[in-house]
């Protein structure tokens, strides 16, 4: 740790650690690794100015760099009376691997490896720290957030390795304005303590494509001294409704959740409930023992996280002694096809979120067999399923542009033609039907139906049809 002073007021604290290559080889693959020794340098840089403009304005700048993540924070605080909320203007940018949802469980689920998805977050806004009253304190903030998923080599991505979207918008980034409120209660004495934290976040629809959601989370903990031992128990829960990107899901597993598992290795969901219990006791002056019991559940909300499936182990991993996780990716695929059949038969209804997941599954090439003949058969069957769904489900329940992009990528020309038709884009529809060389009958059927509709109307086409008939009769 080095401390340097600039002039009379500014102070810089520098802390730099060098990490050996062996340590990095035991962890995740470094983000944007270049093979340079600088990629293994971790450290922190702090710059503090207590009187920026001569009016006791405070400026704090911090830079934290890890092997796989980085964080830059700039905070500016203006002096206010103690009985008023303290204001802070904050700009923050961070890059970190997203392993809670997109990570890959490894080593018997004891840790999570990188799944190739990294989140770049840019946030700026205002923090208000309310003055503490009795044992309660609260913080309110409103911030604009721009989240951009990146690959390990720093490229913007919109889908993960399995082809599923990693953003809510389906594009390469998500934008949102979030209003957050956090209230905290704390009480402690010589024999016990208790702590309660309530957090509420609301996505504000400033623009039509920005995320709209409500996220709630609570943490309640109680500590009690039992002779020389200490018992700590806590309960954590939360839920999110509305728009949600996969990275916003509650990850179960890891430190602060279910210990003994990697981050997110147990699962993730729109809701969660996690209980932690720990008993610590002294064994020696320099040694302490601990016994803990953790449990958690996603309350059945895991299947409602958009674009995600239970993570599967690769064939090269050691699976000895492990029981196959259920439901597997194949099991969920069968469930989606079963639900799609019932919806197409108008015997069931599904929410927009489930419908979106079904369409993503049916159009994803990663779910098709590798054999050429089997791939063609499966592709044809899936296309019929998607077409049957869209013919029954109201148009307001699915995004035509997004589904059209999925079908174009999967080469579902019949579905693409159908979508263009309902959008009155007849030339584009005909072009898609003409591309379906395996079933050209659909192109002729489309032409016949289109001309039949035009000729049946009392307009110029009807007169043209009548004149053509007279010409034929005269020619005879």
CSV table of N, CA and C in Angstrom, one decimal, residues 150-209:
chain,number,residue,atom,x,y,z
A,150,UNK,N,-20.7,-9.6,-23.5
A,150,UNK,CA,-19.5,-9.8,-24.3
A,150,UNK,C,-19.0,-11.2,-24.3
A,151,UNK,N,-18.4,-11.6,-25.4
A,151,UNK,CA,-17.7,-12.9,-25.4
A,151,UNK,C,-16.4,-12.8,-24.7
A,152,UNK,N,-15.7,-13.9,-24.5
A,152,UNK,CA,-14.4,-13.9,-23.8
A,152,UNK,C,-13.3,-13.1,-24.6
A,153,UNK,N,-13.5,-12.9,-25.9
A,153,UNK,CA,-12.5,-12.1,-26.6
A,153,UNK,C,-13.0,-10.6,-26.8
A,154,UNK,N,-14.1,-10.2,-26.1
A,154,UNK,CA,-14.5,-8.9,-26.0
A,154,UNK,C,-15.5,-8.4,-27.1
A,155,UNK,N,-16.0,-9.4,-27.9
A,155,UNK,CA,-17.0,-9.0,-28.9
A,155,UNK,C,-18.4,-9.0,-28.3
A,156,UNK,N,-19.2,-8.1,-28.8
A,156,UNK,CA,-20.6,-8.0,-28.4
A,156,UNK,C,-21.4,-9.2,-28.9
A,157,UNK,N,-22.2,-9.8,-28.0
A,157,UNK,CA,-23.0,-11.0,-28.4
A,157,UNK,C,-24.4,-10.8,-28.0
A,158,UNK,N,-25.3,-11.5,-28.6
A,158,UNK,CA,-26.7,-11.5,-28.2
A,158,UNK,C,-27.2,-12.9,-27.9
A,159,UNK,N,-26.4,-13.9,-28.1
A,159,UNK,CA,-26.7,-15.3,-27.8
A,159,UNK,C,-25.6,-16.0,-27.2
A,160,UNK,N,-25.9,-17.0,-26.4
A,160,UNK,CA,-24.8,-17.8,-25.7
A,160,UNK,C,-24.4,-18.9,-26.7
A,161,UNK,N,-23.5,-19.9,-26.1
A,161,UNK,CA,-23.0,-20.9,-27.0
A,161,UNK,C,-24.1,-21.9,-27.5
A,162,UNK,N,-25.2,-22.0,-26.7
A,162,UNK,CA,-26.3,-22.8,-27.1
A,162,UNK,C,-27.3,-22.2,-28.0
A,163,UNK,N,-27.0,-20.9,-28.4
A,163,UNK,CA,-27.9,-20.2,-29.3
A,163,UNK,C,-29.1,-19.5,-28.7
A,164,UNK,N,-29.1,-19.4,-27.3
A,164,UNK,CA,-30.3,-18.8,-26.7
A,164,UNK,C,-29.9,-17.3,-26.3
A,165,UNK,N,-30.9,-16.4,-26.4
A,165,UNK,CA,-30.6,-15.0,-26.1
A,165,UNK,C,-30.1,-14.7,-24.7
A,166,UNK,N,-29.2,-13.8,-24.6
A,166,UNK,CA,-28.6,-13.4,-23.3
A,166,UNK,C,-29.1,-12.0,-22.9
A,167,UNK,N,-30.0,-11.4,-23.7
A,167,UNK,CA,-30.6,-10.1,-23.3
A,167,UNK,C,-32.1,-10.3,-23.4
A,168,UNK,N,-32.8,-9.4,-22.8
A,168,UNK,CA,-34.2,-9.4,-22.8
A,168,UNK,C,-34.7,-8.8,-24.1
A,169,UNK,N,-34.0,-7.8,-24.7
A,169,UNK,CA,-34.5,-7.2,-25.9
A,169,UNK,C,-34.2,-8.1,-27.1
A,170,UNK,N,-33.3,-9.1,-27.0
A,170,UNK,CA,-32.9,-9.9,-28.2
A,170,UNK,C,-31.8,-9.3,-29.0
A,171,UNK,N,-31.4,-8.1,-28.7
A,171,UNK,CA,-30.3,-7.4,-29.4
A,171,UNK,C,-29.1,-7.6,-28.6
A,172,UNK,N,-28.0,-6.8,-28.9
A,172,UNK,CA,-26.7,-6.9,-28.3
A,172,UNK,C,-26.7,-6.2,-27.0
A,173,UNK,N,-27.7,-5.5,-26.5
A,173,UNK,CA,-27.7,-4.8,-25.3
A,173,UNK,C,-29.1,-4.6,-24.7
A,174,UNK,N,-29.1,-4.2,-23.4
A,174,UNK,CA,-30.4,-3.9,-22.7
A,174,UNK,C,-30.2,-2.5,-22.1
A,175,UNK,N,-31.3,-1.7,-22.2
A,175,UNK,CA,-31.3,-0.4,-21.5
A,175,UNK,C,-32.4,-0.3,-20.5
A,176,UNK,N,-32.2,0.4,-19.4
A,176,UNK,CA,-33.2,0.5,-18.4
A,176,UNK,C,-32.9,1.7,-17.5
A,177,UNK,N,-34.0,2.2,-17.0
A,177,UNK,CA,-33.9,3.2,-15.9
A,177,UNK,C,-34.5,2.6,-14.7
A,178,UNK,N,-33.7,2.4,-13.6
A,178,UNK,CA,-34.1,1.7,-12.4
A,178,UNK,C,-34.2,2.6,-11.2
A,179,UNK,N,-35.4,2.6,-10.6
A,179,UNK,CA,-35.5,3.3,-9.3
A,179,UNK,C,-35.5,2.2,-8.2
A,180,UNK,N,-34.5,2.4,-7.3
A,180,UNK,CA,-34.2,1.4,-6.2
A,180,UNK,C,-34.4,2.0,-4.8
A,181,UNK,N,-35.0,1.2,-3.9
A,181,UNK,CA,-35.2,1.6,-2.6
A,181,UNK,C,-34.7,0.5,-1.7
A,182,UNK,N,-33.8,0.8,-0.7
A,182,UNK,CA,-33.3,-0.2,0.2
A,182,UNK,C,-33.5,0.3,1.6
A,183,UNK,N,-34.1,-0.5,2.4
A,183,UNK,CA,-34.3,-0.1,3.9
A,183,UNK,C,-33.6,-1.2,4.7
A,184,UNK,N,-32.9,-0.7,5.7
A,184,UNK,CA,-32.1,-1.6,6.6
A,184,UNK,C,-32.4,-1.4,8.0
A,185,UNK,N,-32.5,-2.5,8.8
A,185,UNK,CA,-32.7,-2.5,10.2
A,185,UNK,C,-31.6,-3.3,10.9
A,186,UNK,N,-31.1,-2.7,11.9
A,186,UNK,CA,-30.0,-3.4,12.6
A,186,UNK,C,-30.1,-3.2,14.1
A,187,UNK,N,-29.9,-4.3,14.9
A,187,UNK,CA,-30.0,-4.2,16.3
A,187,UNK,C,-29.0,-5.2,16.9
A,188,UNK,N,-28.2,-4.8,17.8
A,188,UNK,CA,-27.2,-5.7,18.4
A,188,UNK,C,-26.9,-5.4,19.8
A,189,UNK,N,-26.5,-6.4,20.6
A,189,UNK,CA,-26.0,-6.3,21.9
A,189,UNK,C,-24.9,-7.3,22.1
A,190,UNK,N,-24.5,-7.5,23.4
A,190,UNK,CA,-23.4,-8.4,23.6
A,190,UNK,C,-23.6,-9.9,23.3
A,191,UNK,N,-24.9,-10.3,23.3
A,191,UNK,CA,-25.2,-11.7,23.1
A,191,UNK,C,-25.9,-12.1,21.8
A,192,UNK,N,-26.4,-11.1,21.1
A,192,UNK,CA,-27.1,-11.4,19.9
A,192,UNK,C,-27.2,-10.2,19.0
A,193,UNK,N,-27.6,-10.4,17.8
A,193,UNK,CA,-27.8,-9.3,16.8
A,193,UNK,C,-28.9,-9.8,15.8
A,194,UNK,N,-29.5,-8.8,15.2
A,194,UNK,CA,-30.5,-9.1,14.1
A,194,UNK,C,-30.3,-8.0,13.1
A,195,UNK,N,-30.6,-8.5,11.8
A,195,UNK,CA,-30.4,-7.6,10.7
A,195,UNK,C,-31.5,-7.9,9.7
A,196,UNK,N,-32.1,-6.8,9.1
A,196,UNK,CA,-33.1,-7.0,8.1
A,196,UNK,C,-32.9,-6.0,7.0
A,197,UNK,N,-32.9,-6.5,5.7
A,197,UNK,CA,-32.7,-5.6,4.6
A,197,UNK,C,-33.8,-5.9,3.6
A,198,UNK,N,-34.5,-4.8,3.1
A,198,UNK,CA,-35.6,-4.9,2.2
A,198,UNK,C,-35.2,-4.1,0.9
A,199,UNK,N,-35.2,-4.7,-0.2
A,199,UNK,CA,-34.8,-4.1,-1.5
A,199,UNK,C,-35.9,-4.1,-2.5
A,200,UNK,N,-36.2,-3.0,-3.1
A,200,UNK,CA,-37.2,-3.0,-4.2
A,200,UNK,C,-36.6,-2.2,-5.4
A,201,UNK,N,-36.7,-2.8,-6.6
A,201,UNK,CA,-36.2,-2.1,-7.8
A,201,UNK,C,-37.4,-2.1,-8.8
A,202,UNK,N,-37.6,-0.9,-9.4
A,202,UNK,CA,-38.6,-0.7,-10.4
A,202,UNK,C,-38.0,-0.2,-11.7
A,203,UNK,N,-38.2,-1.0,-12.8
A,203,UNK,CA,-37.8,-0.5,-14.1
A,203,UNK,C,-38.8,0.5,-14.6
A,204,UNK,N,-38.4,1.7,-15.0
A,204,UNK,CA,-39.3,2.8,-15.5
A,204,UNK,C,-39.3,2.8,-17.0
A,205,UNK,N,-40.4,2.7,-17.6
A,205,UNK,CA,-40.5,2.7,-19.1
A,205,UNK,C,-40.3,4.0,-19.8
A,206,UNK,N,-39.1,4.6,-19.8
A,206,UNK,CA,-38.9,5.9,-20.4
A,206,UNK,C,-39.1,5.8,-21.9
A,207,UNK,N,-38.6,4.7,-22.5
A,207,UNK,CA,-38.8,4.4,-23.9
A,207,UNK,C,-39.4,3.0,-24.0
A,208,UNK,N,-40.1,2.8,-25.2
A,208,UNK,CA,-40.9,1.6,-25.3
A,208,UNK,C,-40.1,0.3,-25.2
A,209,UNK,N,-38.8,0.3,-25.7
A,209,UNK,CA,-38.1,-0.9,-25.7
A,209,UNK,C,-37.2,-1.1,-24.5
